[in-house]
mmCIF file of C-alpha atoms and ligand atoms in Angstrom:
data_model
loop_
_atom_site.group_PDB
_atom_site.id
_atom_site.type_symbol
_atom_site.label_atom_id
_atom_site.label_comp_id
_atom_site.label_asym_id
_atom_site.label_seq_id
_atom_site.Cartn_x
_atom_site.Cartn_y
_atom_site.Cartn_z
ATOM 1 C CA UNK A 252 85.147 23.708 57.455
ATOM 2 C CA UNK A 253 85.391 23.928 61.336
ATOM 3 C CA UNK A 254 82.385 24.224 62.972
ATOM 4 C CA UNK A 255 81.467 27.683 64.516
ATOM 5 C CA UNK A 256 80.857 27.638 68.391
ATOM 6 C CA UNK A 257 77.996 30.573 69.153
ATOM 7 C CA UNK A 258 79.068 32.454 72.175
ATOM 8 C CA UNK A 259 75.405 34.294 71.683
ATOM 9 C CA UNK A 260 73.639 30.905 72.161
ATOM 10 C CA UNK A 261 75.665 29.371 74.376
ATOM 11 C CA UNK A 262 76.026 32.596 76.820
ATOM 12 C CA UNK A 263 72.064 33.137 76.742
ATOM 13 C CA UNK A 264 71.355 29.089 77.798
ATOM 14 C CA UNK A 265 73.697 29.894 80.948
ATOM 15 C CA UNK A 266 71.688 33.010 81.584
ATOM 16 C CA UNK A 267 68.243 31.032 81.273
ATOM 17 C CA UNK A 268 69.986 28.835 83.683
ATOM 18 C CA UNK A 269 71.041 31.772 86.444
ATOM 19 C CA UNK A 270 67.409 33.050 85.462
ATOM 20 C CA UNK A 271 65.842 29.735 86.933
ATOM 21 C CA UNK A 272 68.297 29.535 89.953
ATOM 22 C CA UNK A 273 67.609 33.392 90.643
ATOM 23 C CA UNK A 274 63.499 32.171 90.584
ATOM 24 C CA UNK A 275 64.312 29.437 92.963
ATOM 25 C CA UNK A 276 66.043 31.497 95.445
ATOM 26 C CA UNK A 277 63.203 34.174 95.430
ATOM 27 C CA UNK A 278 60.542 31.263 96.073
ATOM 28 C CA UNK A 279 63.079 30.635 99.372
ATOM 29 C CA UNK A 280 62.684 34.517 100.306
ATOM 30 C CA UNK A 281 66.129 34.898 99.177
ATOM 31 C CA UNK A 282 67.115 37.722 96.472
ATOM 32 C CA UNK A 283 70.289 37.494 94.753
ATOM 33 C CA UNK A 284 72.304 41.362 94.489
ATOM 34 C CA UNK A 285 75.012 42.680 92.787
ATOM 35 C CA UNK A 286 76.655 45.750 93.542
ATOM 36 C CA UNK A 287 78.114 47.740 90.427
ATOM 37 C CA UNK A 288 80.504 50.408 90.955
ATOM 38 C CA UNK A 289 82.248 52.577 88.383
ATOM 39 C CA UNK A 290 84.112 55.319 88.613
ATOM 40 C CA UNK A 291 84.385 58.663 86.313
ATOM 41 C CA UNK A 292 82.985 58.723 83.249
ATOM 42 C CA UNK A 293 85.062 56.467 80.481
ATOM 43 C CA UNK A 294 82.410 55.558 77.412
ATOM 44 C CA UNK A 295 83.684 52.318 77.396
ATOM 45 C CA UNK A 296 83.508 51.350 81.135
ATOM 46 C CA UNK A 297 79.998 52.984 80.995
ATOM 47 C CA UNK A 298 78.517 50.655 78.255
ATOM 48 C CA UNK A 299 80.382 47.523 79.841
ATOM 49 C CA UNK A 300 78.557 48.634 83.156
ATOM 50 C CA UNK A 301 75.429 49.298 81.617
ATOM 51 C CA UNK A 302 75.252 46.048 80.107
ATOM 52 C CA UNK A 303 76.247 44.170 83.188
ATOM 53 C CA UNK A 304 72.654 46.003 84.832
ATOM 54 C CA UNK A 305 70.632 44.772 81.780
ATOM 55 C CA UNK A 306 72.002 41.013 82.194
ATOM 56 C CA UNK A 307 71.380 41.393 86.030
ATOM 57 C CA UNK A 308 67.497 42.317 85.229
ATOM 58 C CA UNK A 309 67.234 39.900 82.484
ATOM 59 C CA UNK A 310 68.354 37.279 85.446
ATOM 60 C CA UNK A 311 66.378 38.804 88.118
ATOM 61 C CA UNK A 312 69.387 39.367 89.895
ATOM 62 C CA UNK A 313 68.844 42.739 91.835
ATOM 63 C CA UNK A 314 71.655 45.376 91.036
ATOM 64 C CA UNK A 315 72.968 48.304 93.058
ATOM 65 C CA UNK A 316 74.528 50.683 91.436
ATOM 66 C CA UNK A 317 77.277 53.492 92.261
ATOM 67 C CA UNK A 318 78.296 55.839 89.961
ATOM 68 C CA UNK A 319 81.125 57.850 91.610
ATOM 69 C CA UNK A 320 82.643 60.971 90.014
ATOM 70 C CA UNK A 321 86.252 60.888 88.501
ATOM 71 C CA UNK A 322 87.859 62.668 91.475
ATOM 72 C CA UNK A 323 86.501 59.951 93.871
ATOM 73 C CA UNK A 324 89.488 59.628 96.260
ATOM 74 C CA UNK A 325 90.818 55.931 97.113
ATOM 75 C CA UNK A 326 89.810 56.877 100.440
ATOM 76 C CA UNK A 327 86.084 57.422 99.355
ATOM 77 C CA UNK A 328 86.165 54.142 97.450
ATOM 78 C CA UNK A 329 87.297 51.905 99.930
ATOM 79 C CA UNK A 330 84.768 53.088 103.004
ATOM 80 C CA UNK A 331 82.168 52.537 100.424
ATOM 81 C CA UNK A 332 84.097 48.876 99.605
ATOM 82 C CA UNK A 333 83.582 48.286 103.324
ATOM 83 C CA UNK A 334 80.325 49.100 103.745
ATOM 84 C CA UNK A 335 78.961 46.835 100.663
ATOM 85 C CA UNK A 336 81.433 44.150 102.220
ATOM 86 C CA UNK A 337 78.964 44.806 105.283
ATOM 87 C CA UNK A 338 75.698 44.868 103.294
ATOM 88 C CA UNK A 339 73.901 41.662 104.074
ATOM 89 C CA UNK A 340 72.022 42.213 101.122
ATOM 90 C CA UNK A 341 74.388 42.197 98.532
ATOM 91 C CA UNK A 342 75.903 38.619 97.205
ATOM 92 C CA UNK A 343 78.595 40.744 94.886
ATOM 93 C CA UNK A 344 80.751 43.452 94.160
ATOM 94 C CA UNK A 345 81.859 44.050 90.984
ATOM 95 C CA UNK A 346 84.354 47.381 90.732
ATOM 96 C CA UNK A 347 84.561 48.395 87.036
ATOM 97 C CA UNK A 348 88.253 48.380 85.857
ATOM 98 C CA UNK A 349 90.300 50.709 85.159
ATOM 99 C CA UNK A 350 89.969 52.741 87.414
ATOM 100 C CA UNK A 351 91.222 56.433 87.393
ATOM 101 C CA UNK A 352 95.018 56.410 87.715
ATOM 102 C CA UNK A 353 95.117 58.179 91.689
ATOM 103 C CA UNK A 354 93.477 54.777 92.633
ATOM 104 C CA UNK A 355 95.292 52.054 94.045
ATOM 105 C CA UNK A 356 93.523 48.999 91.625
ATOM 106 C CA UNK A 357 95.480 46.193 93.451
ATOM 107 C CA UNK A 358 94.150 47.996 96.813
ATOM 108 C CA UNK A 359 90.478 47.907 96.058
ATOM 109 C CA UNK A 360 90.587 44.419 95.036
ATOM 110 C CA UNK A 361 92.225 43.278 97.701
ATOM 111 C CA UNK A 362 89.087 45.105 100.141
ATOM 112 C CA UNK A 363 86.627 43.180 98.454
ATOM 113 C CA UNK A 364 85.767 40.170 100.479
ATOM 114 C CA UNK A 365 86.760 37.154 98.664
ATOM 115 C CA UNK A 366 82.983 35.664 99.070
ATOM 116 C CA UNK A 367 81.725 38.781 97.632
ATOM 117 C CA UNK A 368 84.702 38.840 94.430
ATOM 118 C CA UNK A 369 82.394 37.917 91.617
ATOM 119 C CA UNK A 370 85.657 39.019 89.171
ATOM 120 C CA UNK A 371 86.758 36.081 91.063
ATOM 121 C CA UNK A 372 90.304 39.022 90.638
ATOM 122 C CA UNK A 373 91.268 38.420 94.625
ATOM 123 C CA UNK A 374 94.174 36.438 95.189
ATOM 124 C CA UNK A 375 92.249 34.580 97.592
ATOM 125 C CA UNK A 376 90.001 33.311 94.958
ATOM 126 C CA UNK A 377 93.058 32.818 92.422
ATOM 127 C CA UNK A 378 94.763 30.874 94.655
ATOM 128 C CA UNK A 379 91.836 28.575 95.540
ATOM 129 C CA UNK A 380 91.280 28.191 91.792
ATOM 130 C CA UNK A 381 95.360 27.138 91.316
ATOM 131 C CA UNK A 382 94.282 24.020 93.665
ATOM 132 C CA UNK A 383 91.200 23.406 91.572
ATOM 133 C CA UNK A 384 88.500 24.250 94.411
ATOM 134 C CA UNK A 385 87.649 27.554 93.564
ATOM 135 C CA UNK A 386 83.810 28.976 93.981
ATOM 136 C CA UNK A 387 84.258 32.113 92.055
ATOM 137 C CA UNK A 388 86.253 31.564 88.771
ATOM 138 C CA UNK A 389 87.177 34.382 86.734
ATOM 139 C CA UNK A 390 84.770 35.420 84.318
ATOM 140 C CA UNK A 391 86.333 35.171 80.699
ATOM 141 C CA UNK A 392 88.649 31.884 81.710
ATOM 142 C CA UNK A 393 85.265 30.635 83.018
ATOM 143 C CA UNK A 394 83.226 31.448 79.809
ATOM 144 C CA UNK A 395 86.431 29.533 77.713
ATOM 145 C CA UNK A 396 86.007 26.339 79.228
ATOM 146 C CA UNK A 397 82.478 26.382 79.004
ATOM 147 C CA UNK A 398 82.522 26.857 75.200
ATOM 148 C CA UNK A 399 84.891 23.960 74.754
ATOM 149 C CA UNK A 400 82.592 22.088 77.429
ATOM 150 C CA UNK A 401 79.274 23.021 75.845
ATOM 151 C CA UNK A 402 80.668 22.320 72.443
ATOM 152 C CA UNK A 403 81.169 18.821 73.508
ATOM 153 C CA UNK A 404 84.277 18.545 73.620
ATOM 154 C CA UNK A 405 86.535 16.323 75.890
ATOM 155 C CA UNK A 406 89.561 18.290 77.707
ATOM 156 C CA UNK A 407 90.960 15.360 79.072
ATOM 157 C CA UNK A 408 93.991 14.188 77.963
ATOM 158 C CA UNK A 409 94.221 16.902 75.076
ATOM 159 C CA UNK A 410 97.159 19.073 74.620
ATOM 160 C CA UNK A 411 96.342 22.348 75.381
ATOM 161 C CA UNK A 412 98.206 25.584 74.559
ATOM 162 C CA UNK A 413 97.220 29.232 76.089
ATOM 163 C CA UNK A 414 98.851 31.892 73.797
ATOM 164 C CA UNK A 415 99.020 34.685 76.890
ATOM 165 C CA UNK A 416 100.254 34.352 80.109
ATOM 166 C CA UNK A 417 97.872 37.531 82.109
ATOM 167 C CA UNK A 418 96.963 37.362 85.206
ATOM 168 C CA UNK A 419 93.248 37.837 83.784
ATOM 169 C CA UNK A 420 92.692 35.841 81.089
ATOM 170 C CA UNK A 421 95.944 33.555 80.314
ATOM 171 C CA UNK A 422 97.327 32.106 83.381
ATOM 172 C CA UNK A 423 93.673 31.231 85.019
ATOM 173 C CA UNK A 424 92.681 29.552 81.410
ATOM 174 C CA UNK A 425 95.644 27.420 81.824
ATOM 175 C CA UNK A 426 94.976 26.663 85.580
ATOM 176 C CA UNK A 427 91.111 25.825 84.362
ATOM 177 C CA UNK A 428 92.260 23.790 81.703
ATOM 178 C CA UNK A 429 94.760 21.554 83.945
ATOM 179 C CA UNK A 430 91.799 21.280 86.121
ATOM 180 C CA UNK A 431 89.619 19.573 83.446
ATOM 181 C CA UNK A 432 92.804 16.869 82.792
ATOM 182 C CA UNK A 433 94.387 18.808 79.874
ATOM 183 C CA UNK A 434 97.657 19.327 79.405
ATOM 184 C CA UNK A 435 98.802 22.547 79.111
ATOM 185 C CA UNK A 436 101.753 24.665 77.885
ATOM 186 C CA UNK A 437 101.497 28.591 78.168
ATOM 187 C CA UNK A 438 103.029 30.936 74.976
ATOM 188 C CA UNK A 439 104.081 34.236 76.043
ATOM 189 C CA UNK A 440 106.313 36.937 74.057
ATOM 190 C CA UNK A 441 109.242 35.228 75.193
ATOM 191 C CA UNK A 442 108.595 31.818 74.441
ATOM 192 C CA UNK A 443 110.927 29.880 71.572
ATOM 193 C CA UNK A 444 109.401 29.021 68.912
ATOM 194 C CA UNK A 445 105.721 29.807 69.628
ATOM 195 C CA UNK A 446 104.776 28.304 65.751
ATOM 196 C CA UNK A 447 105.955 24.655 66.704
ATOM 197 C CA UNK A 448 104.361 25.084 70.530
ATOM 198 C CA UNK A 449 100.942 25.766 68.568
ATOM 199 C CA UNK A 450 101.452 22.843 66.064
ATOM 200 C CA UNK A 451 100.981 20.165 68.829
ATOM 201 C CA UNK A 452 97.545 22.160 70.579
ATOM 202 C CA UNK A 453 94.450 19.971 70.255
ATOM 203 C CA UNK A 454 92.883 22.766 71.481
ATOM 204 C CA UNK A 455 94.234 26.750 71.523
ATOM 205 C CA UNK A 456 93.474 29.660 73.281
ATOM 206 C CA UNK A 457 94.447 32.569 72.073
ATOM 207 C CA UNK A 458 95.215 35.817 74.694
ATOM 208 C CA UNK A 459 97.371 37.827 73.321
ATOM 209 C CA UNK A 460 96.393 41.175 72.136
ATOM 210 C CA UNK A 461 97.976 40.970 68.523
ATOM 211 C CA UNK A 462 95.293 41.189 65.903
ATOM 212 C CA UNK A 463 95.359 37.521 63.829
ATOM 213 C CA UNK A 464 98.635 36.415 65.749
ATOM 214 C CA UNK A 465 97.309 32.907 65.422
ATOM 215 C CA UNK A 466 97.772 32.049 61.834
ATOM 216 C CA UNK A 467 96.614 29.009 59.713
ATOM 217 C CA UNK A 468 99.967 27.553 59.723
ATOM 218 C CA UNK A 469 100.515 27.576 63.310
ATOM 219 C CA UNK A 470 97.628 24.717 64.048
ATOM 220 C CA UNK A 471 97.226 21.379 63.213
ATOM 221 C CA UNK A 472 93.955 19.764 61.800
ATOM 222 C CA UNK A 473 91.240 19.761 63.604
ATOM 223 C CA UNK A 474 92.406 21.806 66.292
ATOM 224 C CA UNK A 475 89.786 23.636 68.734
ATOM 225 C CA UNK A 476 90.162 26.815 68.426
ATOM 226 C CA UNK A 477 89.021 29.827 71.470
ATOM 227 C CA UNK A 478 89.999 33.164 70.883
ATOM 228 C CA UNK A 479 89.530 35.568 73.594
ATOM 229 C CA UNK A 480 91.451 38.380 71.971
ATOM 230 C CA UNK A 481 89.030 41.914 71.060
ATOM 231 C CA UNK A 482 91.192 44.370 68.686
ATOM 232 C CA UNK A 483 89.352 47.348 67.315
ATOM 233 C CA UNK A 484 90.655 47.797 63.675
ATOM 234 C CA UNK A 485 91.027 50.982 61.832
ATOM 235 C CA UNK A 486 87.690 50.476 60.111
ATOM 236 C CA UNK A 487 86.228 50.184 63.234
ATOM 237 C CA UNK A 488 85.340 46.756 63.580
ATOM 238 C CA UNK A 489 86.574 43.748 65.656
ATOM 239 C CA UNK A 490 88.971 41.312 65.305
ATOM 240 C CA UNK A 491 90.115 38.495 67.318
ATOM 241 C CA UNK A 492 93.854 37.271 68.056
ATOM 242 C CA UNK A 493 93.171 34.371 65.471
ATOM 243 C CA UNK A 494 93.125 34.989 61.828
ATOM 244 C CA UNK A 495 90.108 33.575 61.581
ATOM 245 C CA UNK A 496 89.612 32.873 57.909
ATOM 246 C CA UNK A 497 93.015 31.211 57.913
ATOM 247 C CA UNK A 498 92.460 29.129 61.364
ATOM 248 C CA UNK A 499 88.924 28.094 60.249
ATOM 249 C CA UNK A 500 89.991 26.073 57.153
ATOM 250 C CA UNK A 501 91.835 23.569 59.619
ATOM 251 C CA UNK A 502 90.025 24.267 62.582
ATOM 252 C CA UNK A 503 87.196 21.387 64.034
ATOM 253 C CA UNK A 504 85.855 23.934 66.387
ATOM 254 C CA UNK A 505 86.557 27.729 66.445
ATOM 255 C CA UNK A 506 84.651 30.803 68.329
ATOM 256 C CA UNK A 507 84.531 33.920 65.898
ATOM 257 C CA UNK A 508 84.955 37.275 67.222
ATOM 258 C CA UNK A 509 82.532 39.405 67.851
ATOM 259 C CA UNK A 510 80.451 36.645 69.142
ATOM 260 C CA UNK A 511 82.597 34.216 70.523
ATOM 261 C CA UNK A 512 84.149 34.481 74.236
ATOM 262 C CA UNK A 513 83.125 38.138 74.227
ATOM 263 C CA UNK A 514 79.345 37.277 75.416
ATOM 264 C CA UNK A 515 80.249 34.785 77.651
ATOM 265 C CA UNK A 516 82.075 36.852 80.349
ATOM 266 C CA UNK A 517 78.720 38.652 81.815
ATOM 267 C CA UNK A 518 77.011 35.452 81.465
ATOM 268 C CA UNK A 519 80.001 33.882 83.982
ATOM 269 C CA UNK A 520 79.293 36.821 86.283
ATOM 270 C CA UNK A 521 75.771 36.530 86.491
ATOM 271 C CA UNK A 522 76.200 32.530 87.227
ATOM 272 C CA UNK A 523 79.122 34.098 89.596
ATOM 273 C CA UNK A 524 76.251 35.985 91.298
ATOM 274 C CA UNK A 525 74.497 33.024 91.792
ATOM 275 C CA UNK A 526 77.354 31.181 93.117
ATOM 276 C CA UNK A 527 78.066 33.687 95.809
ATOM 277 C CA UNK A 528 74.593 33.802 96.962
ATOM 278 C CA UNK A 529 74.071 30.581 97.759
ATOM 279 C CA UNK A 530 77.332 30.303 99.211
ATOM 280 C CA UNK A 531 76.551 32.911 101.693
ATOM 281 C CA UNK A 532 72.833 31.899 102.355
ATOM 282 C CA UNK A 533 74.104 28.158 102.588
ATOM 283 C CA UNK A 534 72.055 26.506 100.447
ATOM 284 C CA UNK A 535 72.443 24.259 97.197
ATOM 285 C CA UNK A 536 72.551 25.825 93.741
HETATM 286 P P1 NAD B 766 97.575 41.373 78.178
HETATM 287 O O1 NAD B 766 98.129 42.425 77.291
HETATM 288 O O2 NAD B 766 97.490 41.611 79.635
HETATM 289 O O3 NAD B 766 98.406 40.031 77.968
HETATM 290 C C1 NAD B 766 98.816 39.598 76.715
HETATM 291 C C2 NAD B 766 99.700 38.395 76.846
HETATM 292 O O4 NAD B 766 100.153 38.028 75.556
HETATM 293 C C3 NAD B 766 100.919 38.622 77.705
HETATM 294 O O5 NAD B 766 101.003 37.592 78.663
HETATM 295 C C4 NAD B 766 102.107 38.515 76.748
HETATM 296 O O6 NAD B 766 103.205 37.774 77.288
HETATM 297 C C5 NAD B 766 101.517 37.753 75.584
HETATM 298 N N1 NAD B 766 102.149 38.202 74.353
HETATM 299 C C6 NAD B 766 102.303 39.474 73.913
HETATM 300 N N2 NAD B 766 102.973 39.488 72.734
HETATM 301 C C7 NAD B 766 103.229 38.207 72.431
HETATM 302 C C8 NAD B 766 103.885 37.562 71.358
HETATM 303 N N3 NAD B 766 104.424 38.247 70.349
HETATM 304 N N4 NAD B 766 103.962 36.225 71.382
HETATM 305 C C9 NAD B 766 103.411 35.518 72.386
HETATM 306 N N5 NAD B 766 102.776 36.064 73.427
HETATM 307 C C10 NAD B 766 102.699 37.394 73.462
HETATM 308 O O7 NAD B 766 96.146 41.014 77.552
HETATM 309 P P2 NAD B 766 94.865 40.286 78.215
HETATM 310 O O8 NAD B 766 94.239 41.198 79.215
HETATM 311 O O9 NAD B 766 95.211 38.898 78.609
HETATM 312 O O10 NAD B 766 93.911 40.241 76.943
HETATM 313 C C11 NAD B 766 94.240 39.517 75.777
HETATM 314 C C12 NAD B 766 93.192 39.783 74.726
HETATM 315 O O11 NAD B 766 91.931 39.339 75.191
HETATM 316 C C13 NAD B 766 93.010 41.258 74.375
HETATM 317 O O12 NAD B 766 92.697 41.363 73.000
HETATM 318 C C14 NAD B 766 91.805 41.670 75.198
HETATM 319 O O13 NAD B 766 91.081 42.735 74.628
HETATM 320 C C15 NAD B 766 90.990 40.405 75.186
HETATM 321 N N6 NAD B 766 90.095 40.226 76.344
HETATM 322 C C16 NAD B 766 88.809 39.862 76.085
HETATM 323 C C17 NAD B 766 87.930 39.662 77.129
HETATM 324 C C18 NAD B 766 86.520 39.240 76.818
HETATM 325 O O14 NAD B 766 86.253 38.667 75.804
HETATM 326 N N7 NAD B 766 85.570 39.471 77.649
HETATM 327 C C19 NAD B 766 88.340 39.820 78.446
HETATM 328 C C20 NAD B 766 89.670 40.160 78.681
HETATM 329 C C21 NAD B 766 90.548 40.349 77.608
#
């Protein structure tokens, strides 16, 4: 029986942690800020942005929040990109994704200044994370390694296989992963033989999408398993990319879903938030 890693726990220690930084930086007259901006009225965004303001008080991380209307015009969005780029006060800008469908996504991004990218999305920031010296690390990649890490596991040496090859999750796992001395091969949909790829993983992560596309027979024992993957079944609950029940039986290590990666990705932004801050106020964190 593999041993269940608790995204819950492990996500609220690194927000204790942000908490205490945060508390330091006010005793030095400095208050970290995040700027949250969504735009129209999607339930889902909504409750992702709502919970990102709850983890921000829980931190004592000040937010600032901009709720635009749907017919916000790209226009509108960038001046008001600009002007939080400008805002001494605020450490991060976090732009709720998607965004309405007469907005440029790649364009907004790309306006955010790369010091104030807590997504850690701009290409300035993924290309400073490719050469391993990267300040602000994507969120979910970010919360993967630092279940494996917390878990106490070792990434060096181990073979390492991403199932996923997005530019959010998949490709900056694998880039985090070579980092920390593994060695990694990406799966994607067009990838030979994905079953025998997954046989040789010491440790998987699974991106893909596909509820339970990571079956029991595709790992070996004692493999670590991280699955990032959130699939709303009929019956309305979750499931994970991994079949879970199958995995688990030869798994050492395995996150279940909910309750796995899926807390860790505001905790990585808040510590994000941090990050930034002291970046830009030059001191040590
Ligand atoms: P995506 O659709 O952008 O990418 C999926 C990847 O899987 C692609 O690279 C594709 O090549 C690969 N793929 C598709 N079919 C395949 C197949 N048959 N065999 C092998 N590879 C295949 O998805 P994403 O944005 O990377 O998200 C992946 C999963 O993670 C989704 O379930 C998503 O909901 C979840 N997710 C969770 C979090 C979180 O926990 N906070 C964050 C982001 C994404």
């Amino acid at each position: 029986m593999a041993n269940i890693i608790d995204g819950k726990l492990i996500s609220m220690d690194i927000k204790n942690e942000v908490k205490e930084k945060a508390a330091k930086l006010k005793e030095k007259g400095i208050e970290p800020c995040l700027a949250v901006v969504l735009v129209g009225e999607d339930p889902a965004s909504q409750v992702y942005v709502r919970n990102k303001k709850k983890a921000c008080e829980y931190c004592g991380i000040k937010s600032l929040s901009y709720e635009l209307s749907g017919d916000t015009t790209e226009e509108e969005l960038l001046a008001l990109i600009d002007e939080l780029n400008n805002n001494k006060e605020c450490n991060g800008i976090l732009v709720q994704l998607p965004l309405p469908k007469h907005i440029d996504e790649n364009k907004i991004l790309l306006k955010i200044l790369p010091e104030k990218d807590v997504d850690g999305f701009h290409p300035y920031n993924v290309g400073l994370l490719s050469i391993g010296k990267a300040d602000l690390k994507a969120c979910t990649p970010a919360g993967c390694i630092e279940l494996i890490k917390r878990s106490g596991v070792d990434i060096t040496g181990k073979n390492c296989v991403v199932v996923g090859r997005s530019n959010i999750v998949g490709k900056p796992v694998g880039m985090l992963l070579l980092s920390e001395n593994g060695t990694v091969t990406t799966c994607h949909s067009k990838t030979n033989d994905i079953k025998f790829v997954c046989r040789q993983a010491d440790i998987i992560v699974a991106a893909v999408g596909i509820p339970k596309f990571v079956k029991g027979d595709m790992v070996k024992e004692g493999v670590v398993v991280i699955d990032v993957g959130i699939n709303r079944m009929e019956n309305g609950k979750l499931c994970g990319d991994v079949d879970f029940e199958e995995v688990e039986k030869k798994a050492s290590y395995i996150t279940p879903v909910p309750g796995g990666v899926g807390p860790m990705t505001i905790a990585m932004l808040m510590n994000n938030c941090i990050v930034a801050c002291c970046k830009q106020n030059n001191v040590v964190c």
